[in-house]
PDB file of C-alpha atoms in Angstrom:
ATOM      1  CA  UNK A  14     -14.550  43.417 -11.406  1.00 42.00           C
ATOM      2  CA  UNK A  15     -16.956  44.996 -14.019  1.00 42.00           C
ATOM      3  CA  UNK A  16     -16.087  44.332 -17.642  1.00 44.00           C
ATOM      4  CA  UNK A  17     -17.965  44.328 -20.525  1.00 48.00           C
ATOM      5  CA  UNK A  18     -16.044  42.716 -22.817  1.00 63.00           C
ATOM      6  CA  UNK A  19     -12.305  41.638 -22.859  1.00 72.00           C
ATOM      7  CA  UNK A  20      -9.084  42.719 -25.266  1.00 83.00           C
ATOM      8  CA  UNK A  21      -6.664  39.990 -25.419  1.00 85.00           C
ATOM      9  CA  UNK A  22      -4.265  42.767 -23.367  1.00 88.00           C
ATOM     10  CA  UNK A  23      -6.946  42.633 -20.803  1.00 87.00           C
ATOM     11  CA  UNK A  24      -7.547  38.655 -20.751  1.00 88.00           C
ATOM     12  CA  UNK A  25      -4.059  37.980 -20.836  1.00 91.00           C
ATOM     13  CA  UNK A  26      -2.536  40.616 -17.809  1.00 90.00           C
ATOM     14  CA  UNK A  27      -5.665  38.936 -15.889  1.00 88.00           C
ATOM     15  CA  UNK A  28      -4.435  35.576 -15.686  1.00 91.00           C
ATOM     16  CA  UNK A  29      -0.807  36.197 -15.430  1.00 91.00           C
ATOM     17  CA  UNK A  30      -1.477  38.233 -12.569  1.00 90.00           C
ATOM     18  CA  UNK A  31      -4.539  37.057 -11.052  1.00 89.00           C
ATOM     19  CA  UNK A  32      -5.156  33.135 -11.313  1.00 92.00           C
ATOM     20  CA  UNK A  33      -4.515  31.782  -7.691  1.00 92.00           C
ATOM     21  CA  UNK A  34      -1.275  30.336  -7.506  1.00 93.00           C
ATOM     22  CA  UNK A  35      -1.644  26.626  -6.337  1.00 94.00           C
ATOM     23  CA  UNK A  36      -0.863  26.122  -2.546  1.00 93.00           C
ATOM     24  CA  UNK A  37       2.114  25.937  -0.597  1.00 91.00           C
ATOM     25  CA  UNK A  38       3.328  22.548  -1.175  1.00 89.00           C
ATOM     26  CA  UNK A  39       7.210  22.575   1.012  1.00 86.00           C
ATOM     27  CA  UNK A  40       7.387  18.173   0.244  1.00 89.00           C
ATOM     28  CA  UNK A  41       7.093  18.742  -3.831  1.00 94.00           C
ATOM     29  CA  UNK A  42      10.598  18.686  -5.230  1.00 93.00           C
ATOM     30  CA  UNK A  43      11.252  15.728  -2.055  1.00 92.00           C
ATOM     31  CA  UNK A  44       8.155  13.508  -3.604  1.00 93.00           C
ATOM     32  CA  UNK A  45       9.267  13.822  -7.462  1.00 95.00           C
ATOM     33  CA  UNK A  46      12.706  12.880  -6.434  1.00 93.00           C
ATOM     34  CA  UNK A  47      11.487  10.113  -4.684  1.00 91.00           C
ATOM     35  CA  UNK A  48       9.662   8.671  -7.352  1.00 92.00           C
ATOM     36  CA  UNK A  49      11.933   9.144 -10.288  1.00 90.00           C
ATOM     37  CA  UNK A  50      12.759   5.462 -11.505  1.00 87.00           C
ATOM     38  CA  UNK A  51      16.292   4.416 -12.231  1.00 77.00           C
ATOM     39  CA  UNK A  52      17.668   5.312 -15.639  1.00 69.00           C
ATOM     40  CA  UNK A  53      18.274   1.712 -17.523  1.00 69.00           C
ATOM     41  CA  UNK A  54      21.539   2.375 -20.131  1.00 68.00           C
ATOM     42  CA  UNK A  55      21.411   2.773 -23.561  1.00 68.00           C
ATOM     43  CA  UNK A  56      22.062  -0.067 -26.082  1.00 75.00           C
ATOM     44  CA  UNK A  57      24.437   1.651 -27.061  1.00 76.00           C
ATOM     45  CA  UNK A  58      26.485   1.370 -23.672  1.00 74.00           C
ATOM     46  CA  UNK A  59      24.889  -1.730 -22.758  1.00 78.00           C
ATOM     47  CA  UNK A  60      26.615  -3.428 -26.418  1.00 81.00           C
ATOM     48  CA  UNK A  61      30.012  -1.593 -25.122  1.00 80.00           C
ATOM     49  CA  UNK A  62      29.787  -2.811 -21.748  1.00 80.00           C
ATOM     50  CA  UNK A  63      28.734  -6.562 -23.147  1.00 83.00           C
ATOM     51  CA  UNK A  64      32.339  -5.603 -25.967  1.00 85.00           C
ATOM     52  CA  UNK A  65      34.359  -4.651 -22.365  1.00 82.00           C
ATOM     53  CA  UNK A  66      33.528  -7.133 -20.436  1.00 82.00           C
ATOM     54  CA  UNK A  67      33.686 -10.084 -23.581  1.00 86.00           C
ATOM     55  CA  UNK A  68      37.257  -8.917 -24.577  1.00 84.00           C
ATOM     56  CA  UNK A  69      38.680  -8.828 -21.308  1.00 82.00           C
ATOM     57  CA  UNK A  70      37.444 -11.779 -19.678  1.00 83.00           C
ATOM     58  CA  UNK A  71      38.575 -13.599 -23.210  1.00 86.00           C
ATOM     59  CA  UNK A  72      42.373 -12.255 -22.473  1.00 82.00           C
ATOM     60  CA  UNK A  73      42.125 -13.358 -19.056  1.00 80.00           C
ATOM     61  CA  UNK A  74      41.380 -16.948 -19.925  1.00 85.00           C
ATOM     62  CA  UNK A  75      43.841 -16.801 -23.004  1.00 84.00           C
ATOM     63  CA  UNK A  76      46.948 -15.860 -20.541  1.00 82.00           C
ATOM     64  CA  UNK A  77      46.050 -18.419 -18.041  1.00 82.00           C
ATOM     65  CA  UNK A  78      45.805 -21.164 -20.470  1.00 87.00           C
ATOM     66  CA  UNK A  79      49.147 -19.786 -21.931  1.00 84.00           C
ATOM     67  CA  UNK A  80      51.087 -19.942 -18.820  1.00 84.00           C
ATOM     68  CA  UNK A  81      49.128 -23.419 -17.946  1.00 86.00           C
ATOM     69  CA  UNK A  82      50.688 -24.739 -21.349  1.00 87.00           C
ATOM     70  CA  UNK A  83      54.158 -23.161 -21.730  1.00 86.00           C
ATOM     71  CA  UNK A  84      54.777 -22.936 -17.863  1.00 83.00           C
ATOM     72  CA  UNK A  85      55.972 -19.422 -18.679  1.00 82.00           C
ATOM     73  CA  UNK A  86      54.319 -16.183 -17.560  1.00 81.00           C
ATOM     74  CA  UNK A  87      55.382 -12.818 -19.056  1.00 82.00           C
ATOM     75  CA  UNK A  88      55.576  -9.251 -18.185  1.00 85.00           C
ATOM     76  CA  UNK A  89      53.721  -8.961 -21.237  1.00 81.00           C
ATOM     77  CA  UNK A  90      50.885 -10.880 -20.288  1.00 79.00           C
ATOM     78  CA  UNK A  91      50.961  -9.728 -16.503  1.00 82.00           C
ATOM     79  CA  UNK A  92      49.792  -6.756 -17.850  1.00 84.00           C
ATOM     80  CA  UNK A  93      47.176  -7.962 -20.247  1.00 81.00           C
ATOM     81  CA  UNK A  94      45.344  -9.585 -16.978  1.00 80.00           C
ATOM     82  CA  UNK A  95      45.814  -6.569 -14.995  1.00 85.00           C
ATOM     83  CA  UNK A  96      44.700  -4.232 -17.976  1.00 84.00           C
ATOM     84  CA  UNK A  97      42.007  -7.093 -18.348  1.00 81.00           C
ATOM     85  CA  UNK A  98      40.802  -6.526 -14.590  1.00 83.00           C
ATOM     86  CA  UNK A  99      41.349  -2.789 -14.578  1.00 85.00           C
ATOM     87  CA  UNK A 100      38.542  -2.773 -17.781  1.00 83.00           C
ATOM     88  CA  UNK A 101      36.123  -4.646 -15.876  1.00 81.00           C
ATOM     89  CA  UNK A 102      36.098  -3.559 -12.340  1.00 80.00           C
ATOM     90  CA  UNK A 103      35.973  -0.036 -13.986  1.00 80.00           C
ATOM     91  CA  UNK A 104      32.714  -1.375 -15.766  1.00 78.00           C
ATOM     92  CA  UNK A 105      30.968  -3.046 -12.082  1.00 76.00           C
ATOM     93  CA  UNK A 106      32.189   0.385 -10.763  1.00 74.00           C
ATOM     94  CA  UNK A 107      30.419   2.478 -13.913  1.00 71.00           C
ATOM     95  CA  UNK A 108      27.162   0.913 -13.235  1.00 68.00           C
ATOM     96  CA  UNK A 109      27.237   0.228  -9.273  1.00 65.00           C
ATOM     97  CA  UNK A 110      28.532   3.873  -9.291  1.00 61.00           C
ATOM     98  CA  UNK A 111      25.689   5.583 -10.979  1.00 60.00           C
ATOM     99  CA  UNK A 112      23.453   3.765  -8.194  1.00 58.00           C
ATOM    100  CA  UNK A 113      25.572   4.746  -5.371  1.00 58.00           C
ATOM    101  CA  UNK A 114      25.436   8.375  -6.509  1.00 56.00           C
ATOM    102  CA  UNK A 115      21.859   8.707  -6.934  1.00 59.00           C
ATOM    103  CA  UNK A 116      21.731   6.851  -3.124  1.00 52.00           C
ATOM    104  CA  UNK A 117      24.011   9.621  -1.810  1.00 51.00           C
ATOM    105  CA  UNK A 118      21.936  12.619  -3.958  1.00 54.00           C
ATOM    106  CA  UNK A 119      18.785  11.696  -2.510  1.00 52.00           C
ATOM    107  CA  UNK A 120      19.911  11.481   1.140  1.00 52.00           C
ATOM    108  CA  UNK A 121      21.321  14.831   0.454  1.00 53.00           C
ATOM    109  CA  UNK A 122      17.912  16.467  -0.574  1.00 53.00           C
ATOM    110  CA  UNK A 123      16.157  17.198   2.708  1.00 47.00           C
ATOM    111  CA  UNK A 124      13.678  14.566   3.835  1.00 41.00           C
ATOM    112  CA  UNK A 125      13.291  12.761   0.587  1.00 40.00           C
ATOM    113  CA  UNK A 126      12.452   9.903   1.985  1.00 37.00           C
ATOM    114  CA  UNK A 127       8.731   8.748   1.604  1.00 38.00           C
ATOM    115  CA  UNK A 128       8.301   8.324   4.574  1.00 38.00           C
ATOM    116  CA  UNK A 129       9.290  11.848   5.914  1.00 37.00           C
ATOM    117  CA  UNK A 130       6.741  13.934   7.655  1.00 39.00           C
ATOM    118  CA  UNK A 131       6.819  17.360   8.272  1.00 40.00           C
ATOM    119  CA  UNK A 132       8.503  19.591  10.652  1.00 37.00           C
ATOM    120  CA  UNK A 133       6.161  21.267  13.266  1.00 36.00           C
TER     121      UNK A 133
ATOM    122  CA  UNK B   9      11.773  30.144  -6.593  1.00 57.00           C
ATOM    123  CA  UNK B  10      14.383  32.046  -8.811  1.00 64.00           C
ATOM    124  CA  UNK B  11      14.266  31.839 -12.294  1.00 77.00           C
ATOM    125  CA  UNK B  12      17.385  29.947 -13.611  1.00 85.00           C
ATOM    126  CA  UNK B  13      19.062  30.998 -16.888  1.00 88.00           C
ATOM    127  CA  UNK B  14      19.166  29.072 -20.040  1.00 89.00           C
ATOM    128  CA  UNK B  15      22.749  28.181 -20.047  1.00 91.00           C
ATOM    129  CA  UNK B  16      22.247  26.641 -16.212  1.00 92.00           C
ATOM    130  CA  UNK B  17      19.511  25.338 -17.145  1.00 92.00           C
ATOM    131  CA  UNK B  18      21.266  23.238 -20.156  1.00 93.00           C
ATOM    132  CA  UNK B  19      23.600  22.432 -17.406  1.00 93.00           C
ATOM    133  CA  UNK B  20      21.298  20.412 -15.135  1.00 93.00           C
ATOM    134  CA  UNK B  21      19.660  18.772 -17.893  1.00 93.00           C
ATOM    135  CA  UNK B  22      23.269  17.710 -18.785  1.00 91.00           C
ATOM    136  CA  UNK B  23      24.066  16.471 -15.783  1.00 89.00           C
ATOM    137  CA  UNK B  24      20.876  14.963 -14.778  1.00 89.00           C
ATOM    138  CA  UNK B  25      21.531  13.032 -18.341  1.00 86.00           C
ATOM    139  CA  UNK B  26      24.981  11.787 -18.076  1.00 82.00           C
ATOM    140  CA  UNK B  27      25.419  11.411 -14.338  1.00 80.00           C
ATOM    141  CA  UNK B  28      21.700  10.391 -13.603  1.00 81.00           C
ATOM    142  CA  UNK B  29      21.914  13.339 -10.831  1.00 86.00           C
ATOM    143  CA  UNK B  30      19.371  13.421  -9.084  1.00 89.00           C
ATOM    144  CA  UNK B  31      20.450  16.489  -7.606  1.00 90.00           C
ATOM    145  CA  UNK B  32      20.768  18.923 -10.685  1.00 92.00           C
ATOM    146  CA  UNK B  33      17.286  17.708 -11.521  1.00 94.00           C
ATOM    147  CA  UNK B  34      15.722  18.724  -8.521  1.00 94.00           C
ATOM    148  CA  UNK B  35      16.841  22.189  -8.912  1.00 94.00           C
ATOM    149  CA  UNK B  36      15.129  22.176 -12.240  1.00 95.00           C
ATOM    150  CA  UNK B  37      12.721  21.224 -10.306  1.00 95.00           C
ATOM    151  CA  UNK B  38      12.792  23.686  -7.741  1.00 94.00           C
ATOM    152  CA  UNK B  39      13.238  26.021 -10.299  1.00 94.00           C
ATOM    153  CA  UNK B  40       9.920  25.325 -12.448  1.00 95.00           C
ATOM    154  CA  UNK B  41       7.487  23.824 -10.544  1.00 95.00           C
ATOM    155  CA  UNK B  42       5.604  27.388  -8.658  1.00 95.00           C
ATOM    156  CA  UNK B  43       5.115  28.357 -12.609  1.00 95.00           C
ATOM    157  CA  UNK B  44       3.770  24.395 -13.293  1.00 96.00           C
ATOM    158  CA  UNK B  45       1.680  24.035 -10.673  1.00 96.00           C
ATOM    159  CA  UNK B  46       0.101  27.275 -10.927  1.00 96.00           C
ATOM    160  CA  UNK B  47      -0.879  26.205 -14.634  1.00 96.00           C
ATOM    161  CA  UNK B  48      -2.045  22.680 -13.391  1.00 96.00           C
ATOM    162  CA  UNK B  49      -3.704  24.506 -10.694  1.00 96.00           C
ATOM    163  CA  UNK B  50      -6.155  26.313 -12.637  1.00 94.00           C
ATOM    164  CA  UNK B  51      -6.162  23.907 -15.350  1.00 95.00           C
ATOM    165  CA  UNK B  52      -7.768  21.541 -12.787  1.00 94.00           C
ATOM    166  CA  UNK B  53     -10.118  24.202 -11.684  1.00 92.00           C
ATOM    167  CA  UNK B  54      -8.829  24.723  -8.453  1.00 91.00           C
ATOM    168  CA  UNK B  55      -8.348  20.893  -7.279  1.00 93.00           C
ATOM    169  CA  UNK B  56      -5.103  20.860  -5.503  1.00 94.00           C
ATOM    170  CA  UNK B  57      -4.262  17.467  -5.413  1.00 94.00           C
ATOM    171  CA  UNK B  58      -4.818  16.372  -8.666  1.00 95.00           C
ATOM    172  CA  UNK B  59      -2.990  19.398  -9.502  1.00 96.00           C
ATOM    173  CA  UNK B  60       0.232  18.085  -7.383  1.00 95.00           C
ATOM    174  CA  UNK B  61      -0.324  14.420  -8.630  1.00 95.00           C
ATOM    175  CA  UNK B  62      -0.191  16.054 -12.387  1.00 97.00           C
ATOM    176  CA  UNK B  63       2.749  17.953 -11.928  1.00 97.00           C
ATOM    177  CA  UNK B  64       4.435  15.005 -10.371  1.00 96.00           C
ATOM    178  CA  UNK B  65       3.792  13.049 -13.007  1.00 96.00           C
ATOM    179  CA  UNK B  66       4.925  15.307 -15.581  1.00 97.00           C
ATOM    180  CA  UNK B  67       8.196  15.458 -13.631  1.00 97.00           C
ATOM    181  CA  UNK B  68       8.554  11.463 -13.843  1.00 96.00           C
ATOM    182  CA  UNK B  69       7.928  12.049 -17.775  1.00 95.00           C
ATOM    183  CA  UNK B  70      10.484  14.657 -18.240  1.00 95.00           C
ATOM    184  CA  UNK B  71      12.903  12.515 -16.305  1.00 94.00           C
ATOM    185  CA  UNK B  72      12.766   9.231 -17.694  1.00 91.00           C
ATOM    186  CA  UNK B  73      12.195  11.204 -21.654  1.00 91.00           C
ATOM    187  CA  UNK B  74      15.136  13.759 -20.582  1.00 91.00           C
ATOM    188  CA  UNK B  75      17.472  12.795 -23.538  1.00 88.00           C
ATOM    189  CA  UNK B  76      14.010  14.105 -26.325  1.00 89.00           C
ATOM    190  CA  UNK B  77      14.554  17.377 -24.801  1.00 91.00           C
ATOM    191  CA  UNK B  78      15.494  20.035 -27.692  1.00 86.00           C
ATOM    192  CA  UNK B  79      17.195  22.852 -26.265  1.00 83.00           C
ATOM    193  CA  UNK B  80      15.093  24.893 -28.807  1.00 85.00           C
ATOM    194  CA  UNK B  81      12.695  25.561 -26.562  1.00 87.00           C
ATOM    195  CA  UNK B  82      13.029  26.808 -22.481  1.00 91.00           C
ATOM    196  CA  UNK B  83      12.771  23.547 -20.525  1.00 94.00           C
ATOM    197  CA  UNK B  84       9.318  24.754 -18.779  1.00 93.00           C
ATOM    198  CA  UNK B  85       7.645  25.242 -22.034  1.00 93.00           C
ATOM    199  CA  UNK B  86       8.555  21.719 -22.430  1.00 94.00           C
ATOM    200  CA  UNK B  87       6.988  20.892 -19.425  1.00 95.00           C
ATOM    201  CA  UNK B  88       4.231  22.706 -20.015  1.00 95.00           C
ATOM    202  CA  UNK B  89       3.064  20.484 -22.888  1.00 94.00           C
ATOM    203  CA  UNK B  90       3.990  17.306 -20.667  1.00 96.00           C
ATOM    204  CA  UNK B  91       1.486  18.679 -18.407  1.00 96.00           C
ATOM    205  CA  UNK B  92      -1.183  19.359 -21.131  1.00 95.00           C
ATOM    206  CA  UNK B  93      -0.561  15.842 -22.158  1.00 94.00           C
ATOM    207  CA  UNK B  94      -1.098  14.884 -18.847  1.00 95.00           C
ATOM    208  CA  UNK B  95      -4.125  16.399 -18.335  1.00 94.00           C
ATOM    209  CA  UNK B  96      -5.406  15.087 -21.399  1.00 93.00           C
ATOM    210  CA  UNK B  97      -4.681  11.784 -20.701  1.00 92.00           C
ATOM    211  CA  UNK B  98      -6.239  11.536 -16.987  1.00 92.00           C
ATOM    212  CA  UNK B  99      -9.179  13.636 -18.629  1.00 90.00           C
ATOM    213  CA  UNK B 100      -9.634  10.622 -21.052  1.00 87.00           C
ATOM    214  CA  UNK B 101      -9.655   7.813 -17.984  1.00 87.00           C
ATOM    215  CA  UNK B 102     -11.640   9.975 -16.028  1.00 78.00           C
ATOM    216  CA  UNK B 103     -15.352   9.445 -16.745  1.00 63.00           C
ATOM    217  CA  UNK B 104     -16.325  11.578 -14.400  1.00 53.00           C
ATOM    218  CA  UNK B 105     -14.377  14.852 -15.091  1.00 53.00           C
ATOM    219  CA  UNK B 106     -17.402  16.925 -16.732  1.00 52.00           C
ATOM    220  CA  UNK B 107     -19.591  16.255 -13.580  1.00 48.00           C
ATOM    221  CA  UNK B 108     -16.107  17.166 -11.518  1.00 49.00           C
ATOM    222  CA  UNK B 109     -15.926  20.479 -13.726  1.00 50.00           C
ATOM    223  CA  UNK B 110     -19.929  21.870 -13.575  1.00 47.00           C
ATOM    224  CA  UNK B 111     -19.137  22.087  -9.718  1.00 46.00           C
ATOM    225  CA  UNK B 112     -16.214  23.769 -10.238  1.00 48.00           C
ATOM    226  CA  UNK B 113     -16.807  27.463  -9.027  1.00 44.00           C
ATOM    227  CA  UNK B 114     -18.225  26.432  -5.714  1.00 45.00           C
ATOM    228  CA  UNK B 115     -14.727  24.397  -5.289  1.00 46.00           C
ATOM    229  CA  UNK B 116     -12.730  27.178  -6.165  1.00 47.00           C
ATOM    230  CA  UNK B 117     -14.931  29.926  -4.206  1.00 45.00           C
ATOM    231  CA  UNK B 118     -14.497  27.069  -1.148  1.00 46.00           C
ATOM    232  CA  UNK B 119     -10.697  26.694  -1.437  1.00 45.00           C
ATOM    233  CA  UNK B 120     -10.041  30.868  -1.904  1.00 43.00           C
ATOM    234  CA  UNK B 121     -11.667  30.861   1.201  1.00 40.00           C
ATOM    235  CA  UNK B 122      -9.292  28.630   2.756  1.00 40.00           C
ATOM    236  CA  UNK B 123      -6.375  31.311   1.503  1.00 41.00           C
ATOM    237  CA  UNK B 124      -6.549  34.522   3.343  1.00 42.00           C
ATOM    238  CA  UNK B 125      -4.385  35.947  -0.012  1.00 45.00           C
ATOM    239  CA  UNK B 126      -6.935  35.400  -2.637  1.00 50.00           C
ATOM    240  CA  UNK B 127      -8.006  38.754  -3.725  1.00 56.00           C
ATOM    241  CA  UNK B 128     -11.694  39.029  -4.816  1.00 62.00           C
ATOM    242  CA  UNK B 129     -10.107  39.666  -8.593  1.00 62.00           C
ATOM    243  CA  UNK B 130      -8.298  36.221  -7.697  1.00 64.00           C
ATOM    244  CA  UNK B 131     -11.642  34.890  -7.047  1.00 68.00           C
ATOM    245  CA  UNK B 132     -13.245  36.389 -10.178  1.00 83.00           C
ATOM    246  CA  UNK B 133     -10.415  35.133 -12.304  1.00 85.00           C
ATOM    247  CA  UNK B 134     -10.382  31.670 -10.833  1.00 89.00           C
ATOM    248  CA  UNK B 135     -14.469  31.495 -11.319  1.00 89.00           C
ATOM    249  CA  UNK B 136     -14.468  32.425 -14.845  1.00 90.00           C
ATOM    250  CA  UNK B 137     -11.875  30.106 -15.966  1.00 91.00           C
ATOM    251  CA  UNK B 138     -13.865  27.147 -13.947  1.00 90.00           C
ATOM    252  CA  UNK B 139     -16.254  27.797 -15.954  1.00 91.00           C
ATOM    253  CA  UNK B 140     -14.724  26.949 -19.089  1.00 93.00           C
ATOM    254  CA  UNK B 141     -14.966  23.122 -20.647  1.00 92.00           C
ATOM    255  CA  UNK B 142     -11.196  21.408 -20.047  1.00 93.00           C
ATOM    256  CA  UNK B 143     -10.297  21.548 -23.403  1.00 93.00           C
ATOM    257  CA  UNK B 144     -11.492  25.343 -23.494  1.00 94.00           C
ATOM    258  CA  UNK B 145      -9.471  26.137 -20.203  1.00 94.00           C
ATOM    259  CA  UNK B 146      -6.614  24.493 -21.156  1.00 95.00           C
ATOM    260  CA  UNK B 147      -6.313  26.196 -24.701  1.00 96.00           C
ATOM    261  CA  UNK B 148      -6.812  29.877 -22.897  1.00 95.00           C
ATOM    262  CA  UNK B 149      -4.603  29.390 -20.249  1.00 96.00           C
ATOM    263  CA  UNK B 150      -1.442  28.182 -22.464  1.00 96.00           C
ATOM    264  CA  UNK B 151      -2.557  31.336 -25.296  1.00 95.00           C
ATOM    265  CA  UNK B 152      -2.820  33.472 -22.795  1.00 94.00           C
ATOM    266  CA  UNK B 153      -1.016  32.958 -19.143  1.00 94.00           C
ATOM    267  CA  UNK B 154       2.298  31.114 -21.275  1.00 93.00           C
ATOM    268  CA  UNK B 155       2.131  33.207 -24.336  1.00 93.00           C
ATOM    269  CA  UNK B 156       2.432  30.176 -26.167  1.00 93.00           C
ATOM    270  CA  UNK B 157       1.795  30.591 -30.247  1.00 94.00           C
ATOM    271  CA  UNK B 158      -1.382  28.887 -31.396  1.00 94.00           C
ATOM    272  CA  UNK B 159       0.995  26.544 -33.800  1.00 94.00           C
ATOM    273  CA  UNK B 160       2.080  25.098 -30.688  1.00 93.00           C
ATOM    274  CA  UNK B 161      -1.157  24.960 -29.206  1.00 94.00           C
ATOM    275  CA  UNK B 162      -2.134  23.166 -32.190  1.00 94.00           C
ATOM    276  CA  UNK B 163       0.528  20.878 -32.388  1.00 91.00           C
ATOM    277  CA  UNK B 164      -0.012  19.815 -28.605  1.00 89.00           C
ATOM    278  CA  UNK B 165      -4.241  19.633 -28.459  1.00 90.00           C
ATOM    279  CA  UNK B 166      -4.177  17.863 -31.749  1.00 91.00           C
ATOM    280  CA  UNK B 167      -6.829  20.449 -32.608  1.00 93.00           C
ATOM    281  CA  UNK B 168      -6.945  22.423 -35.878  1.00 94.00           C
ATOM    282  CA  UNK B 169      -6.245  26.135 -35.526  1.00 95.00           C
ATOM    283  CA  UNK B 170      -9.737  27.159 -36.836  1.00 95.00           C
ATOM    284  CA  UNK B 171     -10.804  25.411 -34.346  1.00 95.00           C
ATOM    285  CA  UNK B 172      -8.282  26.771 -31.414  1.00 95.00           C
ATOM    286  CA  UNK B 173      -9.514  30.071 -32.792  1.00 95.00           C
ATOM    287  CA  UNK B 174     -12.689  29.626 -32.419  1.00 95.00           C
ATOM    288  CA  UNK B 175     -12.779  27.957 -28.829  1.00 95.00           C
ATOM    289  CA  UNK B 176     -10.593  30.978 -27.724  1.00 94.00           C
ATOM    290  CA  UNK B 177     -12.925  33.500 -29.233  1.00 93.00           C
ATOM    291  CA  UNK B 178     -16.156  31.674 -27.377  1.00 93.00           C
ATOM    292  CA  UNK B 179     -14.169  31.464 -24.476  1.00 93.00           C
ATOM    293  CA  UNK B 180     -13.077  34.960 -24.065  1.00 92.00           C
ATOM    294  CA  UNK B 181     -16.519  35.920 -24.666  1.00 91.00           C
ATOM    295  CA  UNK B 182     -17.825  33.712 -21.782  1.00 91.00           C
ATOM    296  CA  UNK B 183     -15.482  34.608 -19.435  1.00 90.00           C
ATOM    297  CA  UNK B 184     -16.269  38.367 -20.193  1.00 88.00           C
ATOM    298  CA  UNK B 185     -19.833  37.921 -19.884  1.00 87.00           C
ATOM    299  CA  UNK B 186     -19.156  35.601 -16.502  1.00 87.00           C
ATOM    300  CA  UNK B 187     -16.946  38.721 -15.102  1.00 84.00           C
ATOM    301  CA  UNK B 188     -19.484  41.457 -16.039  1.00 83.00           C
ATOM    302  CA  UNK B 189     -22.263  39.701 -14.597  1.00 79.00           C
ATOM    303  CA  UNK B 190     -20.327  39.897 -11.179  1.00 66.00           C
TER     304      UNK B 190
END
């Protein structure tokens, strides 16, 4: 290639069309997956989990104490504890969930696993 | 890799976001990373590996700093200044880079060598951009392989743009000189 000087045209159609393009690499997207660290929640959610769990486990104690001191135990309150458990099992399964997911993702990306080696 | 629209690509980054999915953000992955690792490529002069360890880490970046993205921009040109950064930053830890960089062409003329593909022009391209200081090579290849305004440029290098002017203008000018003398 014999050029005297170079347009900014010239310089520019070079390197978009002939800089080497970096080698074959078929284990990229598999090793960034790999290493991408677990995404710690907001404060934000963390304060409304902390507010979810707080309230709940609060009405919880509040029935039991009720029924212990009036010996009786309402529909009403029945369904507070259930409502109560309902908020934080769906809380455990919110976070546990996220984990689980990202387990199952990465096992469905082929051979993410660090350890993988290439086909033959 | 093909190219994924804007609206898909908003998608993933959604998803990747509120789900932590793993999967949508591969396929931005898979979707970006021939363009990215081209640019680290040649922004390394040719080193493959630190090339690949760049570009990883840019991905880690983007991942855990997902929720700064603005959707002004396309998500590789967002990338693309990760990358810079990047660069910059193992540039700064590396002592060693500028004796790395003087034996640049030889490492690039080696490697082509390795790829039956590389054209001579591939060569000649890849020699005269070696040949450039980081900062230089950096600046020409995100003017003028991304198309990327000199604003930007500015904004990302830190570097007035007198000064991104003037490197371009002295690097363009080397480079030309480099390919005529082949």
């Amino acid at each position: 290639m014999k050029k005297e000087t170079l347009s900014d045209k010239q310089l520019s159609r070079l390197l978009k069309h002939d800089l080497p393009p970096a080698p074959q690499s078929h284990w990229f997207t598999r090793k960034v997956l790999n290493r991408l660290p677990g995404r710690t929640p907001s404060p934000i959610e963390r304060i409304a989990y902390a507010i979810g769990i707080l309230v709940s486990v609060s009405h919880a104690v509040w029935s039991v104490v009720e029924v212990m001191r009036t010996g009786v135990f309402t529909v009403g309150m029945l369904a507070g504890v259930i409502a109560a458990s309902v908020i934080i099992m769906a809380i455990v399964c919110n976070i546990i969930g996220i984990r689980l997911a990202r387990v199952d993702d990465a096992a469905d990306y082929p051979g993410v696993y660090a350890d993988a080696q290439p086909r033959s | 890799m093909a190219e994924i629209s804007k609206i898909d690509e908003l998608t993933l980054i959604a998803r990747s976001l509120a789900m932590d999915d793993t999967r949508a953000f591969g396929r931005l992955v898979d979707a970006t990373r021939e363009p990215l690792r081209r640019f680290l490529f040649n922004l390394t002069a040719g080193d493959a590996s630190l090339a690949d360890d760049l570009a990883q880490n840019t991905y880690i970046k983007a991942w855990t700093n997902l929720s700064s993205f603005r959707a002004t921009s396309r998500f590789r040109t967002w990338l693309t200044s990760i990358a810079v950064n990047e660069f910059y930053s193992w540039m700064r830890s590396e002592r060693t880079y500028e004796a790395i960089a003087d034996d640049t062409a030889d490492t690039l003329a080696d490697t082509s060598s390795d790829h039956a593909h590389f054209t001579d022009t591939r060569i000649d391209a890849a020699s005269a951009i070696s040949r450039l200081s980081p900062v230089d090579r950096s600046l020409v290849l995100l003017f003028y392989m991304e198309d990327m305004p000199l604003r930007k440029i500015c904004r990302m290098t830190g570097l007035t743009e007198s000064n991104v002017k003037t490197r371009l203008h002295r690097a363009r000018a080397r480079m030309a000189q480099y390919l005529s003398s082949e």
